[in-house]
Tab-separated table of C-alpha atoms and ligand atoms in Angstrom:
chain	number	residue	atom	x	y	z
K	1	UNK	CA	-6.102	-1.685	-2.359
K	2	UNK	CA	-8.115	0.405	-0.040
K	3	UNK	CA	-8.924	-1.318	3.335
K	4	UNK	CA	-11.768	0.649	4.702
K	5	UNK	CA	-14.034	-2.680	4.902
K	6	UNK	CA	-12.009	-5.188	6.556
K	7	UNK	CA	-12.222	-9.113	6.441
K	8	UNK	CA	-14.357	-10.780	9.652
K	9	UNK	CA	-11.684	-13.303	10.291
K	10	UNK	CA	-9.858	-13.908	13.630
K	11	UNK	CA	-6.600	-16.231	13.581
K	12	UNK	CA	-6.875	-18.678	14.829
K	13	UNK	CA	-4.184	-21.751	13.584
K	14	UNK	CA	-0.431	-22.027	14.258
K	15	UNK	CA	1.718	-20.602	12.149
K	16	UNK	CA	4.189	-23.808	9.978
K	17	UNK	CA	6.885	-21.605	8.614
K	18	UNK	CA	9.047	-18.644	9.757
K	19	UNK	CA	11.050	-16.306	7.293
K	20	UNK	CA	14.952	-16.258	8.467
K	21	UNK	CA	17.158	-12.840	8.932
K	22	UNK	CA	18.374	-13.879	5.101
K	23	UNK	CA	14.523	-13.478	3.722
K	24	UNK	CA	13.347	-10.422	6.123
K	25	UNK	CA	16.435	-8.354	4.813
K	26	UNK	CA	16.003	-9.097	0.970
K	27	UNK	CA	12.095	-8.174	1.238
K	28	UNK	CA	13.391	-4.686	2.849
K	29	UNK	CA	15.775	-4.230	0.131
K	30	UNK	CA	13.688	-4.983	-3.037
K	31	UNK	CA	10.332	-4.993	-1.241
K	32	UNK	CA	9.248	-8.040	-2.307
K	33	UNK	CA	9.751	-12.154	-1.811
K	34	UNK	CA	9.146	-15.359	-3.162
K	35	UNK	CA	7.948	-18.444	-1.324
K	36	UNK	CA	7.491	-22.013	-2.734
K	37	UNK	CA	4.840	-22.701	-0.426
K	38	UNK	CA	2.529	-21.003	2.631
K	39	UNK	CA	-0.274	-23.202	2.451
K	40	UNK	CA	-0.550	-27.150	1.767
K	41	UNK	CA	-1.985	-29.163	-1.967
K	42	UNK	CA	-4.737	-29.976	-0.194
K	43	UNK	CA	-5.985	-26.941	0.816
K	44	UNK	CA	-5.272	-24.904	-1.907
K	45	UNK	CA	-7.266	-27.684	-3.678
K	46	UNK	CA	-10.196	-26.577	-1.251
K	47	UNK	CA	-9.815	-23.017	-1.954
K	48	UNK	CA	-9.790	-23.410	-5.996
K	49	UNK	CA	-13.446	-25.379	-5.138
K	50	UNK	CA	-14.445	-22.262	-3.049
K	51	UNK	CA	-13.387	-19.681	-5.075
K	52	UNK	CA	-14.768	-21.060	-8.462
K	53	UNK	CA	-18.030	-21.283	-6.734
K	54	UNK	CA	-18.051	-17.512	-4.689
K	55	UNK	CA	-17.293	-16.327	-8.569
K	56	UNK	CA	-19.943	-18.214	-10.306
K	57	UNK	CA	-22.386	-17.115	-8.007
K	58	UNK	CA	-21.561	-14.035	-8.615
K	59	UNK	CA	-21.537	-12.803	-4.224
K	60	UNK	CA	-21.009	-9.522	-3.139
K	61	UNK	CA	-21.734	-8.296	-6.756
K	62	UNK	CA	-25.106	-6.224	-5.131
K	63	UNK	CA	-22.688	-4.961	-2.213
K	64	UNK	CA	-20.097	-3.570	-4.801
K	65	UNK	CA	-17.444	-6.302	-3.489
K	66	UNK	CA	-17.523	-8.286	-7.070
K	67	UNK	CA	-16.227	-6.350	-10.149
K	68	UNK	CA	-14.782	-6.650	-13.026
K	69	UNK	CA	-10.926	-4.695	-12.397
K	70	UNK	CA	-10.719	-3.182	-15.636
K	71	UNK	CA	-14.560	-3.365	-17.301
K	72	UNK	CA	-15.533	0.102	-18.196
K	73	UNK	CA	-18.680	1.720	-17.253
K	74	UNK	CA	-22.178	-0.039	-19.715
K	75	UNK	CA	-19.811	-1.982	-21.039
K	76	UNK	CA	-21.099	-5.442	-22.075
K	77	UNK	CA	-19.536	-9.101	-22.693
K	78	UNK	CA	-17.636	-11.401	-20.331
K	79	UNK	CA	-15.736	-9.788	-17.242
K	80	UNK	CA	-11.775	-9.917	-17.967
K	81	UNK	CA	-10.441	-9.526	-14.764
K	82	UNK	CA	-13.136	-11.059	-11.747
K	83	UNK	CA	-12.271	-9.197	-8.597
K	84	UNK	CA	-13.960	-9.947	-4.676
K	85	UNK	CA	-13.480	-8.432	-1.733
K	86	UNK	CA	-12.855	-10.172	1.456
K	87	UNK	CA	-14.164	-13.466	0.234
K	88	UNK	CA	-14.086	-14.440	3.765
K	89	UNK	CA	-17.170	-12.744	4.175
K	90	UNK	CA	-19.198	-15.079	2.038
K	91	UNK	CA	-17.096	-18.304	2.660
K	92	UNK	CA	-16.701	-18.830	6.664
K	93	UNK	CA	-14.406	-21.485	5.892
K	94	UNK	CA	-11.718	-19.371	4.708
K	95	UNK	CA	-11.593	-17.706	8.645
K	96	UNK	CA	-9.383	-20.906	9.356
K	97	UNK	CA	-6.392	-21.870	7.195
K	98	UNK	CA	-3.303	-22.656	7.118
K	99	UNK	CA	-2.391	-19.890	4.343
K	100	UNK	CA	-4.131	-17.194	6.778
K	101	UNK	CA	-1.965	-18.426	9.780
K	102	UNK	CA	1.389	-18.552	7.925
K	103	UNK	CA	0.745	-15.213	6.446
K	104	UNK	CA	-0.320	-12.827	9.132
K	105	UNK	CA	3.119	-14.723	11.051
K	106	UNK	CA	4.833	-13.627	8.367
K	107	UNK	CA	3.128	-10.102	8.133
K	108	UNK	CA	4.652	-9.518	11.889
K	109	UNK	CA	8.085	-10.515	11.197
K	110	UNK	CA	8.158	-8.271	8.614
K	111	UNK	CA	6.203	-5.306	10.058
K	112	UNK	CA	6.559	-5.751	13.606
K	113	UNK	CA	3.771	-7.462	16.337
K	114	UNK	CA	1.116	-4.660	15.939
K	115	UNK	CA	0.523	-5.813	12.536
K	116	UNK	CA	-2.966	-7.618	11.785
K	117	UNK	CA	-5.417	-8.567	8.836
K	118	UNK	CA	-6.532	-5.286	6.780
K	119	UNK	CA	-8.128	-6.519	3.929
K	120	UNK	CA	-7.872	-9.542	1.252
K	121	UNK	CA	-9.642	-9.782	-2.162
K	122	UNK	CA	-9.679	-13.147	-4.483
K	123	UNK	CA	-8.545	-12.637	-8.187
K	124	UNK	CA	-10.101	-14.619	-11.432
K	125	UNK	CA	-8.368	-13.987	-14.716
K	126	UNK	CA	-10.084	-16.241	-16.976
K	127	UNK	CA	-8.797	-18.759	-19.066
K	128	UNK	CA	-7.909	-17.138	-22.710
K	129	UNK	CA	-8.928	-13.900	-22.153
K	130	UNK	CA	-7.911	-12.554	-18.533
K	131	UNK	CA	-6.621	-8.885	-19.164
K	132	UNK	CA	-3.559	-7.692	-17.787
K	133	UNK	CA	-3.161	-5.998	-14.366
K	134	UNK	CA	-1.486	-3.238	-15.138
K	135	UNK	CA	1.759	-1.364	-13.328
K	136	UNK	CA	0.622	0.094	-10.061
K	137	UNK	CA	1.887	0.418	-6.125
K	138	UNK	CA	-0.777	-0.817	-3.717
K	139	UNK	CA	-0.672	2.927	-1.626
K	140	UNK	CA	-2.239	4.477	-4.592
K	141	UNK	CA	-5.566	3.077	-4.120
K	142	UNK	CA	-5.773	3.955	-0.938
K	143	UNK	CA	-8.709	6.804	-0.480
K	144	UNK	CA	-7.560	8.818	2.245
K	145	UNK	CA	-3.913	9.930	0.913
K	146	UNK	CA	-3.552	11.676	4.513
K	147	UNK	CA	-2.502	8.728	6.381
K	148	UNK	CA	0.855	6.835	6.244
K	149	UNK	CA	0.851	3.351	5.639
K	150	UNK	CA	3.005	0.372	6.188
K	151	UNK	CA	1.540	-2.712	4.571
K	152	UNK	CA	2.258	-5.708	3.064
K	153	UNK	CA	0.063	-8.204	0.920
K	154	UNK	CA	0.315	-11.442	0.526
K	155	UNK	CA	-0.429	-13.229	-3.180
K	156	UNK	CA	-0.896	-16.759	-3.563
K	157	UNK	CA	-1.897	-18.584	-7.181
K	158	UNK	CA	-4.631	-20.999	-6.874
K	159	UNK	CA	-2.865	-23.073	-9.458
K	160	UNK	CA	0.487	-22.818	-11.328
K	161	UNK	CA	1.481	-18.719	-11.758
K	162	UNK	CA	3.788	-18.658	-14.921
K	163	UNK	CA	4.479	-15.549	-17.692
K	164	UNK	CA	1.366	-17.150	-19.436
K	165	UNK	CA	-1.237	-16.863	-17.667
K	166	UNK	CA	-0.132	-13.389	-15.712
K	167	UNK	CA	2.323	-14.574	-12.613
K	168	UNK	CA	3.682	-11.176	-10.567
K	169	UNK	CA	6.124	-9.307	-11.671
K	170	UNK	CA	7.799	-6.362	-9.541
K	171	UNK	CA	10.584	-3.651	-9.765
K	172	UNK	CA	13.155	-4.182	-7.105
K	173	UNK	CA	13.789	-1.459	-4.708
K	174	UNK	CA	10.746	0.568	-5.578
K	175	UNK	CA	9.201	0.689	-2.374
K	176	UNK	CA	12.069	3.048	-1.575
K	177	UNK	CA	10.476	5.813	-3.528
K	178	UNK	CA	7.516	7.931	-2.879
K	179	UNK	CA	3.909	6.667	-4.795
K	180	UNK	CA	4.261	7.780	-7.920
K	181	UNK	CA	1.447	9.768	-10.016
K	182	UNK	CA	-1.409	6.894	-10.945
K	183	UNK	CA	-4.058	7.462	-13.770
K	184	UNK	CA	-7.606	4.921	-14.649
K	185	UNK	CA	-6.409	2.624	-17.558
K	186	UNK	CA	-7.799	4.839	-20.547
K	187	UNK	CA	-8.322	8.046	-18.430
K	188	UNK	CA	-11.344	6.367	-18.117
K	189	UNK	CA	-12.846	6.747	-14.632
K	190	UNK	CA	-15.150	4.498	-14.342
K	191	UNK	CA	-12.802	1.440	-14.512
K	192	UNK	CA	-11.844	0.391	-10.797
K	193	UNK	CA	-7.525	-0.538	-11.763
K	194	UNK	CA	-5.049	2.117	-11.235
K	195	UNK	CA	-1.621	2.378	-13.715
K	196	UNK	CA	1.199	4.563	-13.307
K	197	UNK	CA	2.288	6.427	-15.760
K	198	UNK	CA	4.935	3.968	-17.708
K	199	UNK	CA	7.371	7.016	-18.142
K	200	UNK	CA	8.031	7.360	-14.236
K	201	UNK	CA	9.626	3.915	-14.038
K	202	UNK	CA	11.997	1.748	-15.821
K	203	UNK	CA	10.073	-1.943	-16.544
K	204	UNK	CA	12.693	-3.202	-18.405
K	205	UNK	CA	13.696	-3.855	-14.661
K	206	UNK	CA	10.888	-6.149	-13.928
K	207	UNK	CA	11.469	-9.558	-12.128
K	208	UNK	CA	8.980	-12.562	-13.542
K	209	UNK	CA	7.907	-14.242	-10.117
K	210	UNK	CA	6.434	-17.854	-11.450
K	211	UNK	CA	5.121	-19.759	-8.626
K	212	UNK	CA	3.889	-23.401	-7.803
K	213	UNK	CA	0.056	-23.760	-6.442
K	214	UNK	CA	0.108	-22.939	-2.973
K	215	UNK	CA	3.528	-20.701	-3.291
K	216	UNK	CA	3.176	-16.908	-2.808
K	217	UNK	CA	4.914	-13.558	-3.091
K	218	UNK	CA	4.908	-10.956	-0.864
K	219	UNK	CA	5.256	-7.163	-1.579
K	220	UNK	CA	5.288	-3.974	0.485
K	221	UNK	CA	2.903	-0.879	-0.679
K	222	UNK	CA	4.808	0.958	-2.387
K	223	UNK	CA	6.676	-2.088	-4.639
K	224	UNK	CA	5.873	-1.764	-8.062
K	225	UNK	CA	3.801	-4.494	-10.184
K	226	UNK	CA	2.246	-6.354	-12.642
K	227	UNK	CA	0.742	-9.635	-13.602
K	228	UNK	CA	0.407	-10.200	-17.585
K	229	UNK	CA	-2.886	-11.747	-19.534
K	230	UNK	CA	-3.738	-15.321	-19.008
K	231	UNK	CA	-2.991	-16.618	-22.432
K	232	UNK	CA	-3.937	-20.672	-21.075
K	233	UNK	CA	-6.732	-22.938	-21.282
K	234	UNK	CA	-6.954	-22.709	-17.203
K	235	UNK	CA	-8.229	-19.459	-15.310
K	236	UNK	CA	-5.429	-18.024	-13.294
K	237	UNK	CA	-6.938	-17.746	-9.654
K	238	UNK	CA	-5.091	-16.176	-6.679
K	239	UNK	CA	-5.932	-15.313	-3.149
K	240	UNK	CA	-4.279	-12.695	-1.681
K	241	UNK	CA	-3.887	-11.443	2.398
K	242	UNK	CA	-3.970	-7.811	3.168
K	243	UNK	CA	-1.660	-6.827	6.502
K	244	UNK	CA	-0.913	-3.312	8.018
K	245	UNK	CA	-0.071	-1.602	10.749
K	246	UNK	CA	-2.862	1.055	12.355
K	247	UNK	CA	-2.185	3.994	9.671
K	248	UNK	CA	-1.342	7.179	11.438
K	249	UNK	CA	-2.388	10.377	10.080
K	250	UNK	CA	0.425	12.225	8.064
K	251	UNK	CA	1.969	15.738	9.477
K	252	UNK	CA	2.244	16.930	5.614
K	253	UNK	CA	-0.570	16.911	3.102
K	254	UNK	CA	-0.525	14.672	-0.020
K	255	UNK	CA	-3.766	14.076	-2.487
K	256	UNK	CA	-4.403	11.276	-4.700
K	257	UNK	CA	-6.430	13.052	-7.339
K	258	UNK	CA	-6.804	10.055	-9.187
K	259	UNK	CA	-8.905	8.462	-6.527
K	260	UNK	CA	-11.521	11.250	-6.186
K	261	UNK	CA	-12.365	11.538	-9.811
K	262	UNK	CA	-13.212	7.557	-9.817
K	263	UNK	CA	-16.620	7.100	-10.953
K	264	UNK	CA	-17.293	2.933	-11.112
K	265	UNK	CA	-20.693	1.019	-10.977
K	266	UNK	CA	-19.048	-1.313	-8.069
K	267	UNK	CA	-18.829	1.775	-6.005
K	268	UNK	CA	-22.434	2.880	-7.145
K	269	UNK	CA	-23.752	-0.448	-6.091
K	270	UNK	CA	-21.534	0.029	-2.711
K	271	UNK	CA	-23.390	2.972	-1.767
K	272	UNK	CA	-26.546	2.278	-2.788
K	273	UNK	CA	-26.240	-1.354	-0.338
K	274	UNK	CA	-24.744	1.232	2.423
K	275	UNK	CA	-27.847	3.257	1.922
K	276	UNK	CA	-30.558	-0.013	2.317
K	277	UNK	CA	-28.828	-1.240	5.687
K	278	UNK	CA	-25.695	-2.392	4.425
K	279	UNK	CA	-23.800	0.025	6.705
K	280	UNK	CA	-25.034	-2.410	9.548
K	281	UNK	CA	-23.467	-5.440	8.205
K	282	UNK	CA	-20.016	-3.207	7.676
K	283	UNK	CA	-20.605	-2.572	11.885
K	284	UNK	CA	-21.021	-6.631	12.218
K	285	UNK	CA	-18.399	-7.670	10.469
K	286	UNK	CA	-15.799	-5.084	11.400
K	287	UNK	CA	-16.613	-5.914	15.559
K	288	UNK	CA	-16.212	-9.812	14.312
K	289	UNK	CA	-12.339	-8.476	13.195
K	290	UNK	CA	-11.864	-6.840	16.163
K	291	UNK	CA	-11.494	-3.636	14.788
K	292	UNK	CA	-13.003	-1.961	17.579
K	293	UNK	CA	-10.998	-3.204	20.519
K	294	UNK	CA	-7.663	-2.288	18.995
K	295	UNK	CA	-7.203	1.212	20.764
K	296	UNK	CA	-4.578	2.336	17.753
K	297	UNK	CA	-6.606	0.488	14.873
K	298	UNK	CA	-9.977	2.137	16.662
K	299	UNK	CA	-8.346	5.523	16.365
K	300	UNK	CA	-7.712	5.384	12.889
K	301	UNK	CA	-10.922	4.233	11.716
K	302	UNK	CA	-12.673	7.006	13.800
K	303	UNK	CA	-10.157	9.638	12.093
K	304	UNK	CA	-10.662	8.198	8.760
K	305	UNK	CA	-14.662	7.662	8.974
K	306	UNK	CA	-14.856	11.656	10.358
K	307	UNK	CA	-12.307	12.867	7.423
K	308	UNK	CA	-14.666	11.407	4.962
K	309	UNK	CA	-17.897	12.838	6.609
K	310	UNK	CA	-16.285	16.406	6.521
K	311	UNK	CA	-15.173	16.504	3.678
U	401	NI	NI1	-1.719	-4.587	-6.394
């Protein structure tokens, strides 16, 4: 996912568990990892209360930060796959947790020191009829396809993650490859998910990652995945962390054509927010991050924000 609006949340906690040499060089090999736990029963409790009520009341929804991933354009009926961006913004409880501490830890083993919070979204497939998310890398929704990125994310189920109600699934030793040509679900470009075209890659390869509540994977952004429909009685929440390192701008060109023909009401709504003041609040909550006394992270969002003025 794109991290040009990042979460206001400092780190504050102490990190409870460390990955060991064993962990750090499987992740680098097949690009992902599975943990049983990063977080604690009682918080992820707490979180399953916040995030139930963030999606019931519908926030962000006027700032284009709650979506439905794969509803099409005037389409009506219930939402099949409940997306929000940096919940953190609308919860300031979620600033300090034990998840949040474990994971940007983790983030630095894995991607060195510089590493720090990008971006985190909260997803609710709902119980029955939660769509699939289907086959993507994480790079490809990035906007600006001139940078080079080194990220990982961090998913963690709200509840049990099993092959019924759409736990991760990835293809080892994909985030060796380049991204690889992404389309909208449908050709339709008003829905937000990206897929990759199913003949590029083999998913016969795919590796089922069930998890306990509270458990997470991790993936890099170019490791390919998946989560299946929620086929349960229970909607299949997860929470998921966001880490890079500064992007630096790219010496060769590359394009990601199927980001500039996207045409979806949750940007539509973004813009129009932007246009009212909303480009204020961005300001607030980006200095709250700490965006702008990172020299290198300052840099790129200067060279990013003036590529997109030009362009
Ligand atoms: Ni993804």
């Amino acid at each position: 996912m794109d991290a040009t609006a990042p979460p206001s949340a400092p780190i504050t906690g102490r990190p409870t568990i460390n990955l060991i040499e064993a962990q750090i060089r499987s992740f680098r090999e097949d690009g992902f990892l599975v943990l049983p736990a990063i977080s604690t029963d009682a918080e992820v409790a707490k979180l399953r209360e916040i995030f139930d009520r963030l999606f019931s009341e519908n926030v962000g929804f006027k700032e284009g930060n709650q979506f439905d991933l794969v509803g099409r354009s005037g389409e009506s009926g219930p939402p099949r796959l409940k997306q929000l961006i940096n919940p953190v913004n609308y919860a300031p409880e979620l600033r300090d947790t034990v998840f949040r501490a474990n994971a940007l830890s983790i983030a630095r083993q894995l991607l060195g020191p510089e590493a720090g919070p990008a971006f985190e979204h909260a997803i609710l497939k709902p119980a029955r009829h939660g769509a699939a998310t289907p086959w993507h890398q994480d790079e490809a929704h990035r906007f600006d396809a001139n940078f080079d990125y080194n990220q990982v994310s961090i998913w963690m189920p709200l509840q049990e993650a099993t092959l019924e109600n759409g736990c991760m699934q990835y293809v080892p030793g994909t985030n060796h490859g380049e991204v690889l040509k992404h389309r909208s679900p449908g050709d339709d470009p008003t829905v937000h998910a990206l897929e990759t075209d199913p003949t590029t890659f083999d998913a016969t390869k795919a590796v089922p990652c069930p998890l306990p509540p509270g458990g997470c994977t991790i993936h890099a952004g170019r490791t390919l995945h998946y989560a299946g429909p929620n086929n349960t009685d229970i909607p299949r929440r997860a929470y998921i962390l966001a880490f890079e390192v500064s992007p630096k701008l790219r010496e060769a060109e590359r394009k990601f054509p199927w980001n500039e023909e996207k045409r979806t009401d949750d940007e539509a709504r973004k813009r129009a927010w932007r246009k009212r003041g909303g480009v204020l609040v961005e300001v607030g909550r980006k200095l709250r991050q700490g965006f702008f006394t990172d020299p290198k992270r300052l840099i790129f969002e200067v060279r990013r924000a003036a590529r997109a003025f030009f362009k």
